[in-house]
Amino acid sequence: MTAQPPNPELQEALLELQQYLSDSVPPLVVADSVELLMKYPPQALIPTIRGWMAAQYRGASGSSVPLSDYLFHALKKIHMMGEFRLVPREALEAYLGQLKQVVLALCPDEDRAMLLENLARLGETSAGASPVQTIFRQAPTEGGPRATASAAAGAMAPRGDTAAASAEALRRFSVLLERLESQGVLGSGAAPAGSPAGKPLESEALAYAARASHSNKELEHYLAKLKDMGLEAGTDNLFRALAQSLPGWVLPGAAGAASPLAGMESGALGAMRRIITEAEDPAEGGRRFQEMVKAGIERFNEGSLPQAVSMLELADRLVSEKKVDRGSAEVVRRRLGESLDPEQLKKVAEAPEQHTLLRSLLRFFTTLTPEGLLEELKREQKRDRRRLILLLLEVHGTPTRTAAFEQLSHTIGPATGEEEWFFRRNLLYLLRRIPRDQTSPPAGMEADILLQYAQLGYPLLVVKEAIAALGQLKDEKTETALIQLMADLEGMLAKPGEAPYEAKDLRILLDRVAATMARMPSQRVRRVLIEHAGRRQTYLGDTMARLSDLGTQNLSDDAGTVELLLGVIKENLPFKLLGVTLRQNDAHLVHAVEALASTPLTVVRRALEDLAARVAGQDAGKAAARVLAGFEKPASSEAAYPAEGAAALQGDLELFGLPGLLQTLAESAASGSLSLREPKGGDVFAVVTLREGKLVECQRGHLRGEDAFYQLLERPSPGQFAFVKETVAARPDVTPREILPLTLEAMRRYDEFQEAAALVPDSLVLERTDIKPTPHAGEKDGAFLKALWGRVCEGATPLDCEQAIASDSYRIRRALVHWVEQGALKSQTAPLPAGEPASGPEKPSPA
């Protein structure tokens, strides 16, 4: 052919091929064009190849790159399309057979034999794409010269980082596809041997495709290859696969606090962002956004709260950055909250240590904000659902209290119905359950509102909740109101026929008022309560029992109240009359003793010791002994800061998150040791030593130092942590390391380890080939590589290697993946006899 056919489609394909030869575009982008060119005679490519070579000459005068190397590079790049499974291999091999003959005509005579021999070897190895600013060079023929420098000049144009990364990712994807085919698990949903964490290999392939793609077009090509192999590869499955590969922690800053780690979206989160933001149109982006939120909800329903929170935090950022249509996002926020499993919500809400993460999840959904939940509470008829709503409202904390107080401030009308009264009773309950803080209205203002609902004559449940809520207020107005309420109730019980409630309900209210008064720090209120206890009229109920709640307070600073209570004990002690010991009311003694349970004064101890001796075996004597034993236990609030040797901070690793925990200790310049323990009080598996917030030492199993630190985040383990504050002496042989850079590097390694583990999983058995291994470009430790190569050649799995070699999982897996990509290692195709190594006796180590 002397001219290209006047076909616009062909012209576009040839232009893309030229860009591909210059590494301006990744292989995925040009796959369709190469498949189209294969339908035309090979001569159609020659003008394009010749023009590409001419551009190289003009761009690099004086270079010694021969023409035959450019020709080899061009055919090698086309051949790689088959290696990467982007075009049918058999058809490409047939096409290349014809193209080689045409290309040989362009080669100088002195280099033609060498080019022919190297082209014949194209299918023998699986060497990858050329590194940045290099060209695929030919190996000289045996005994023959290298290509002559005089045959050409110029160098190949440097390619961008994206193109290089795309080529590497595509090469790895090809390895993964070979595993999919060889293990025969596509579409079965089964997890093959060696699949990490028991995940189906399909899930690993989907997650890898999403993480490795750098554009929407690349992602579509990856998914198309997976679909051709029978795998369901919709974006909804992508989000599910990526969700499962997220770490079991939430980075600090997820709840709104400033942090240098907040908002990091590498690995799976970064892939989720790309899938959504690079959608072809806003409607498609909105659909993908909804799929991601649904995948996050699924993770929560399956018990993975940190993973769900990470995804919803990302969703929230995408909305704030206007990366998705706000209308579509609002529909998702409003409707999908009902998909959260109520039982799982209840389970998490009942664990106070999980409230921080749960709040972050709830805030994303419009119906689960304090305003949305209060609106639902108002109309909800089912009791179980109301209980869950109240529990979730408590999780929100201060925002709920503020909203509840605002609604309680609305005037009660004369025609207030039963539903409204019941709703306000729940608001009062929330006000009681959620502690006041600095944002709460002044105590006097809050007392005014609560006292409106404590009016005798209002519905009994409302009055009870209002009285209990008053217990949070310690102002004089509340004290006076409670004293008056007690007097009013005593008066009503004296004349029950004129009361708005039955006598038993009045006594219930009196119990509630007395319990609230007992928790007030006022001496005046305490004396009124003791006077009430001394009346002992039957119609008032068990007045002495109402003293017991005084035992929740330390009365050491109130000598008058202590004296009155000791007087009650003295009055009820057994005494002798005419030589006969007469018992007083033993129950009254028990209540008086319980009232002093938190007052470890010497005079109290002596009185209780005497009582325990005098009435040993009786209820009052047993109660006195219990209180005395309680005095010997150290109070939890003895010191604001724990002494050295005591755990200053402890909790659940999964809930707190190791990166956030380390960052907190670093920012507080803490010194001491952080112990990580297996779940349910198991053994300590790691210890991190800090000095003034910097890493001094770390040990994780057989690893020490930075390798151990990286391993903690590369392979996170569930469990508990405890930080013990102690002095850590400076060591001349150790330079303390900043935590933040180490954490960032460890998190980068976590992301890359996830990809490497998909290609070379934990229990995969590898065997060597005839290809000589070379070291990974980033690995300089020859002793490490030699030890690793030796273990693999003996049949050790990647997990075996991690347990035997003193290096973190990422470094080991990175080297293994490199050798698999290079072709020096391959999956073992058949089981070997016991004791026989995975390869022959010779075990050459990498250079």
Short mmCIF file of N, CA, C and O in Angstrom, two decimals, residues 551-639:
data_model
loop_
_atom_site.label_atom_id
_atom_site.label_comp_id
_atom_site.label_asym_id
_atom_site.label_seq_id
_atom_site.Cartn_x
_atom_site.Cartn_y
_atom_site.Cartn_z
N GLY A 551 -26.72 8.08 99.61
CA GLY A 551 -25.47 7.33 99.51
C GLY A 551 -24.74 7.52 98.20
O GLY A 551 -23.61 7.05 98.05
N THR A 552 -25.36 8.21 97.24
CA THR A 552 -24.66 8.49 95.97
C THR A 552 -23.70 9.66 96.10
O THR A 552 -22.95 9.94 95.17
N GLN A 553 -23.74 10.38 97.25
CA GLN A 553 -22.89 11.57 97.42
C GLN A 553 -21.97 11.40 98.63
O GLN A 553 -22.33 10.76 99.62
N ASN A 554 -20.80 12.03 98.53
CA ASN A 554 -19.89 12.09 99.66
C ASN A 554 -20.31 13.28 100.53
O ASN A 554 -20.22 14.44 100.10
N LEU A 555 -20.76 13.01 101.72
CA LEU A 555 -21.29 14.04 102.63
C LEU A 555 -20.22 14.56 103.60
O LEU A 555 -20.56 15.21 104.60
N SER A 556 -18.96 14.30 103.30
CA SER A 556 -17.88 14.67 104.23
C SER A 556 -17.83 16.17 104.51
O SER A 556 -17.38 16.60 105.57
N ASP A 557 -18.28 16.98 103.55
CA ASP A 557 -18.25 18.43 103.74
C ASP A 557 -19.52 18.96 104.39
O ASP A 557 -19.74 20.16 104.48
N ASP A 558 -20.42 18.06 104.80
CA ASP A 558 -21.69 18.46 105.40
C ASP A 558 -21.83 17.75 106.76
O ASP A 558 -22.55 16.76 106.91
N ALA A 559 -21.11 18.29 107.75
CA ALA A 559 -21.09 17.66 109.07
C ALA A 559 -22.47 17.58 109.70
O ALA A 559 -22.80 16.60 110.39
N GLY A 560 -23.31 18.56 109.46
CA GLY A 560 -24.65 18.55 110.04
C GLY A 560 -25.48 17.39 109.55
O GLY A 560 -26.16 16.70 110.35
N THR A 561 -25.44 17.12 108.24
CA THR A 561 -26.20 16.00 107.69
C THR A 561 -25.66 14.68 108.21
O THR A 561 -26.43 13.76 108.55
N VAL A 562 -24.33 14.56 108.29
CA VAL A 562 -23.73 13.33 108.81
C VAL A 562 -24.19 13.09 110.24
O VAL A 562 -24.54 11.96 110.63
N GLU A 563 -24.20 14.12 111.04
CA GLU A 563 -24.63 13.99 112.44
C GLU A 563 -26.08 13.52 112.53
O GLU A 563 -26.43 12.67 113.36
N LEU A 564 -26.93 14.08 111.68
CA LEU A 564 -28.34 13.67 111.70
C LEU A 564 -28.49 12.20 111.32
O LEU A 564 -29.28 11.47 111.93
N LEU A 565 -27.74 11.74 110.33
CA LEU A 565 -27.82 10.34 109.90
C LEU A 565 -27.27 9.39 110.97
O LEU A 565 -27.84 8.31 111.20
N LEU A 566 -26.18 9.80 111.62
CA LEU A 566 -25.67 8.97 112.72
C LEU A 566 -26.68 8.91 113.87
O LEU A 566 -26.80 7.88 114.55
N GLY A 567 -27.42 10.00 114.06
CA GLY A 567 -28.48 10.02 115.05
C GLY A 567 -29.58 9.04 114.72
O GLY A 567 -30.14 8.36 115.60
N VAL A 568 -29.91 8.92 113.42
CA VAL A 568 -30.93 7.95 112.99
C VAL A 568 -30.45 6.54 113.31
O VAL A 568 -31.24 5.68 113.77
N ILE A 569 -29.16 6.26 113.07
CA ILE A 569 -28.62 4.93 113.38
C ILE A 569 -28.72 4.65 114.87
O ILE A 569 -29.15 3.56 115.30
N LYS A 570 -28.33 5.64 115.67
CA LYS A 570 -28.35 5.47 117.12
C LYS A 570 -29.76 5.21 117.63
O LYS A 570 -29.99 4.36 118.50
N GLU A 571 -30.73 5.93 117.06
CA GLU A 571 -32.12 5.77 117.51
C GLU A 571 -32.66 4.38 117.22
O GLU A 571 -33.57 3.91 117.92
N ASN A 572 -32.13 3.74 116.22
CA ASN A 572 -32.68 2.44 115.81
C ASN A 572 -31.83 1.26 116.25
O ASN A 572 -32.12 0.12 115.87
N LEU A 573 -30.81 1.50 117.06
CA LEU A 573 -30.00 0.40 117.56
C LEU A 573 -30.80 -0.44 118.58
O LEU A 573 -31.65 0.10 119.29
N PRO A 574 -30.54 -1.73 118.67
CA PRO A 574 -31.19 -2.55 119.71
C PRO A 574 -30.78 -2.05 121.11
O PRO A 574 -29.66 -1.56 121.30
N PHE A 575 -31.69 -2.18 122.08
CA PHE A 575 -31.35 -1.76 123.44
C PHE A 575 -31.96 -2.76 124.42
O PHE A 575 -32.85 -3.54 124.08
N LYS A 576 -31.41 -2.72 125.65
CA LYS A 576 -31.87 -3.68 126.67
C LYS A 576 -32.87 -3.02 127.61
O LYS A 576 -32.69 -1.87 128.02
N LEU A 577 -33.93 -3.72 127.93
CA LEU A 577 -34.95 -3.26 128.88
C LEU A 577 -35.24 -4.42 129.84
O LEU A 577 -35.69 -5.49 129.41
N LEU A 578 -34.93 -4.18 131.12
CA LEU A 578 -35.13 -5.21 132.15
C LEU A 578 -34.38 -6.49 131.79
O LEU A 578 -34.89 -7.61 131.94
N GLY A 579 -33.18 -6.29 131.25
CA GLY A 579 -32.33 -7.43 130.91
C GLY A 579 -32.67 -8.11 129.62
O GLY A 579 -32.05 -9.10 129.23
N VAL A 580 -33.66 -7.59 128.87
CA VAL A 580 -34.07 -8.20 127.60
C VAL A 580 -33.68 -7.26 126.46
O VAL A 580 -34.00 -6.06 126.49
N THR A 581 -32.97 -7.80 125.45
CA THR A 581 -32.57 -6.99 124.29
C THR A 581 -33.77 -6.83 123.35
O THR A 581 -34.36 -7.82 122.89
N LEU A 582 -34.11 -5.59 123.08
CA LEU A 582 -35.25 -5.28 122.20
C LEU A 582 -34.73 -4.76 120.86
O LEU A 582 -33.87 -3.89 120.81
N ARG A 583 -35.24 -5.34 119.81
CA ARG A 583 -34.85 -4.89 118.47
C ARG A 583 -35.66 -3.69 118.03
O ARG A 583 -36.85 -3.61 118.30
N GLN A 584 -34.97 -2.77 117.35
CA GLN A 584 -35.67 -1.71 116.64
C GLN A 584 -35.94 -2.17 115.21
O GLN A 584 -35.74 -3.36 114.90
N ASN A 585 -36.34 -1.27 114.38
CA ASN A 585 -36.63 -1.63 112.98
C ASN A 585 -35.32 -1.81 112.21
O ASN A 585 -34.59 -0.86 111.95
N ASP A 586 -35.02 -3.06 111.85
CA ASP A 586 -33.75 -3.37 111.16
C ASP A 586 -33.68 -2.70 109.78
O ASP A 586 -32.61 -2.27 109.34
N ALA A 587 -34.83 -2.61 109.11
CA ALA A 587 -34.85 -2.00 107.78
C ALA A 587 -34.47 -0.53 107.85
O ALA A 587 -33.80 0.00 106.97
N HIS A 588 -34.92 0.17 108.90
CA HIS A 588 -34.56 1.59 109.05
C HIS A 588 -33.05 1.74 109.20
O HIS A 588 -32.44 2.67 108.65
N LEU A 589 -32.42 0.82 109.94
CA LEU A 589 -30.97 0.86 110.10
C LEU A 589 -30.27 0.67 108.74
O LEU A 589 -29.30 1.36 108.43
N VAL A 590 -30.77 -0.26 107.95
CA VAL A 590 -30.17 -0.52 106.62
C VAL A 590 -30.19 0.76 105.78
O VAL A 590 -29.19 1.13 105.16
N HIS A 591 -31.34 1.47 105.75
CA HIS A 591 -31.45 2.67 104.92
C HIS A 591 -30.51 3.77 105.42
O HIS A 591 -29.91 4.49 104.61
N ALA A 592 -30.38 3.92 106.73
CA ALA A 592 -29.49 4.94 107.27
C ALA A 592 -28.03 4.61 106.94
O ALA A 592 -27.23 5.51 106.62
N VAL A 593 -27.67 3.34 107.01
CA VAL A 593 -26.31 2.93 106.66
C VAL A 593 -26.04 3.22 105.19
O VAL A 593 -24.98 3.74 104.81
N GLU A 594 -26.98 2.86 104.31
CA GLU A 594 -26.81 3.09 102.88
C GLU A 594 -26.67 4.57 102.56
O GLU A 594 -25.98 4.95 101.61
N ALA A 595 -27.30 5.45 103.35
CA ALA A 595 -27.20 6.89 103.13
C ALA A 595 -25.78 7.40 103.36
O ALA A 595 -25.40 8.45 102.85
N LEU A 596 -24.96 6.64 104.10
CA LEU A 596 -23.58 7.05 104.40
C LEU A 596 -22.56 6.26 103.57
O LEU A 596 -21.36 6.31 103.84
N ALA A 597 -23.01 5.58 102.52
CA ALA A 597 -22.15 4.67 101.77
C ALA A 597 -20.99 5.35 101.06
O ALA A 597 -19.99 4.69 100.73
N SER A 598 -21.09 6.65 100.80
CA SER A 598 -20.01 7.36 100.10
C SER A 598 -19.32 8.39 100.98
O SER A 598 -18.70 9.33 100.48
N THR A 599 -19.43 8.23 102.30
CA THR A 599 -18.87 9.21 103.25
C THR A 599 -17.88 8.51 104.17
O THR A 599 -18.22 8.06 105.27
N PRO A 600 -16.61 8.39 103.76
CA PRO A 600 -15.63 7.60 104.53
C PRO A 600 -14.96 8.38 105.67
O PRO A 600 -13.74 8.30 105.85
N LEU A 601 -15.73 9.12 106.43
CA LEU A 601 -15.18 9.84 107.57
C LEU A 601 -14.85 8.85 108.70
O LEU A 601 -15.48 7.79 108.82
N THR A 602 -13.92 9.26 109.57
CA THR A 602 -13.54 8.40 110.69
C THR A 602 -14.72 8.12 111.61
O THR A 602 -14.94 6.98 112.06
N VAL A 603 -15.51 9.17 111.89
CA VAL A 603 -16.65 9.00 112.78
C VAL A 603 -17.67 8.04 112.18
O VAL A 603 -18.33 7.26 112.89
N VAL A 604 -17.80 8.07 110.86
CA VAL A 604 -18.72 7.14 110.18
C VAL A 604 -18.18 5.72 110.26
O VAL A 604 -18.93 4.77 110.54
N ARG A 605 -16.90 5.55 110.01
CA ARG A 605 -16.29 4.22 110.08
C ARG A 605 -16.53 3.59 111.46
O ARG A 605 -16.89 2.41 111.57
N ARG A 606 -16.27 4.37 112.51
CA ARG A 606 -16.42 3.84 113.86
C ARG A 606 -17.85 3.42 114.15
O ARG A 606 -18.11 2.35 114.74
N ALA A 607 -18.80 4.26 113.70
CA ALA A 607 -20.21 3.94 113.94
C ALA A 607 -20.61 2.66 113.21
O ALA A 607 -21.33 1.80 113.76
N LEU A 608 -20.11 2.50 111.98
CA LEU A 608 -20.47 1.32 111.20
C LEU A 608 -19.76 0.07 111.73
O LEU A 608 -20.32 -1.04 111.69
N GLU A 609 -18.53 0.22 112.19
CA GLU A 609 -17.83 -0.92 112.79
C GLU A 609 -18.57 -1.41 114.03
O GLU A 609 -18.72 -2.62 114.26
N ASP A 610 -19.03 -0.46 114.84
CA ASP A 610 -19.78 -0.82 116.05
C ASP A 610 -21.09 -1.53 115.68
O ASP A 610 -21.46 -2.54 116.27
N LEU A 611 -21.74 -0.98 114.64
CA LEU A 611 -23.01 -1.58 114.21
C LEU A 611 -22.79 -2.99 113.67
O LEU A 611 -23.55 -3.92 113.97
N ALA A 612 -21.74 -3.16 112.84
CA ALA A 612 -21.46 -4.47 112.25
C ALA A 612 -21.19 -5.51 113.33
O ALA A 612 -21.55 -6.69 113.19
N ALA A 613 -20.56 -5.06 114.42
CA ALA A 613 -20.27 -6.00 115.52
C ALA A 613 -21.51 -6.31 116.34
O ALA A 613 -21.73 -7.45 116.75
N ARG A 614 -22.36 -5.32 116.57
CA ARG A 614 -23.52 -5.49 117.46
C ARG A 614 -24.63 -6.28 116.79
O ARG A 614 -25.37 -7.00 117.49
N VAL A 615 -24.80 -6.12 115.51
CA VAL A 615 -25.92 -6.83 114.85
C VAL A 615 -25.38 -7.72 113.73
O VAL A 615 -25.97 -7.82 112.65
N ALA A 616 -24.25 -8.34 113.97
CA ALA A 616 -23.66 -9.23 112.97
C ALA A 616 -24.66 -10.32 112.59
O ALA A 616 -25.35 -10.87 113.44
N GLY A 617 -24.76 -10.61 111.31
CA GLY A 617 -25.69 -11.63 110.83
C GLY A 617 -27.03 -11.07 110.45
O GLY A 617 -27.79 -11.70 109.71
N GLN A 618 -27.39 -9.89 110.95
CA GLN A 618 -28.64 -9.25 110.56
C GLN A 618 -28.40 -8.37 109.33
O GLN A 618 -27.26 -8.04 108.99
N ASP A 619 -29.47 -7.96 108.68
CA ASP A 619 -29.34 -7.17 107.45
C ASP A 619 -28.56 -5.88 107.69
O ASP A 619 -27.74 -5.48 106.86
N ALA A 620 -28.82 -5.21 108.83
CA ALA A 620 -28.12 -3.96 109.11
C ALA A 620 -26.63 -4.21 109.29
O ALA A 620 -25.78 -3.43 108.82
N GLY A 621 -26.24 -5.30 109.97
CA GLY A 621 -24.84 -5.62 110.15
C GLY A 621 -24.15 -5.94 108.84
O GLY A 621 -23.01 -5.52 108.59
N LYS A 622 -24.83 -6.68 107.97
CA LYS A 622 -24.27 -7.00 106.66
C LYS A 622 -24.11 -5.73 105.80
O LYS A 622 -23.11 -5.58 105.10
N ALA A 623 -25.10 -4.83 105.89
CA ALA A 623 -25.02 -3.58 105.13
C ALA A 623 -23.84 -2.75 105.60
O ALA A 623 -23.10 -2.16 104.79
N ALA A 624 -23.62 -2.68 106.92
CA ALA A 624 -22.49 -1.92 107.46
C ALA A 624 -21.17 -2.52 106.98
O ALA A 624 -20.23 -1.79 106.63
N ALA A 625 -21.06 -3.85 106.96
CA ALA A 625 -19.83 -4.51 106.50
C ALA A 625 -19.56 -4.21 105.02
O ALA A 625 -18.41 -3.98 104.62
N ARG A 626 -20.63 -4.21 104.21
CA ARG A 626 -20.46 -3.91 102.79
C ARG A 626 -19.95 -2.49 102.58
O ARG A 626 -19.06 -2.24 101.77
N VAL A 627 -20.50 -1.53 103.32
CA VAL A 627 -20.09 -0.13 103.18
C VAL A 627 -18.64 0.03 103.61
O VAL A 627 -17.84 0.71 102.96
N LEU A 628 -18.26 -0.60 104.72
CA LEU A 628 -16.87 -0.51 105.20
C LEU A 628 -15.91 -1.10 104.16
O LEU A 628 -14.82 -0.55 103.93
N ALA A 629 -16.30 -2.20 103.52
CA ALA A 629 -15.45 -2.80 102.49
C ALA A 629 -15.31 -1.86 101.29
O ALA A 629 -14.25 -1.75 100.68
N GLY A 630 -16.40 -1.16 100.97
CA GLY A 630 -16.35 -0.20 99.87
C GLY A 630 -15.41 0.95 100.14
O GLY A 630 -14.81 1.51 99.22
N PHE A 631 -15.28 1.35 101.42
CA PHE A 631 -14.38 2.43 101.76
C PHE A 631 -12.92 2.09 101.43
O PHE A 631 -12.10 2.97 101.19
N GLU A 632 -12.59 0.79 101.45
CA GLU A 632 -11.21 0.38 101.22
C GLU A 632 -10.83 0.42 99.74
O GLU A 632 -9.66 0.40 99.41
N LYS A 633 -11.81 0.47 98.85
CA LYS A 633 -11.53 0.52 97.42
C LYS A 633 -11.15 1.93 97.01
O LYS A 633 -11.80 2.89 97.42
N PRO A 634 -10.11 2.11 96.18
CA PRO A 634 -9.71 3.46 95.76
C PRO A 634 -10.78 4.09 94.90
O PRO A 634 -11.40 3.44 94.05
N ALA A 635 -11.02 5.36 95.14
CA ALA A 635 -12.02 6.09 94.35
C ALA A 635 -11.50 6.31 92.94
O ALA A 635 -10.33 6.55 92.72
N SER A 636 -12.39 6.21 91.96
CA SER A 636 -11.98 6.37 90.56
C SER A 636 -11.56 7.79 90.24
O SER A 636 -10.91 8.04 89.25
N SER A 637 -11.93 8.74 91.08
CA SER A 637 -11.63 10.14 90.80
C SER A 637 -10.60 10.71 91.76
O SER A 637 -10.56 11.91 92.01
N GLU A 638 -9.74 9.83 92.32
CA GLU A 638 -8.77 10.32 93.29
C GLU A 638 -7.77 11.26 92.64
O GLU A 638 -7.25 12.16 93.28
N ALA A 639 -7.43 11.02 91.37
CA ALA A 639 -6.46 11.88 90.69
C ALA A 639 -6.95 12.22 89.31
O ALA A 639 -7.58 11.42 88.64
#
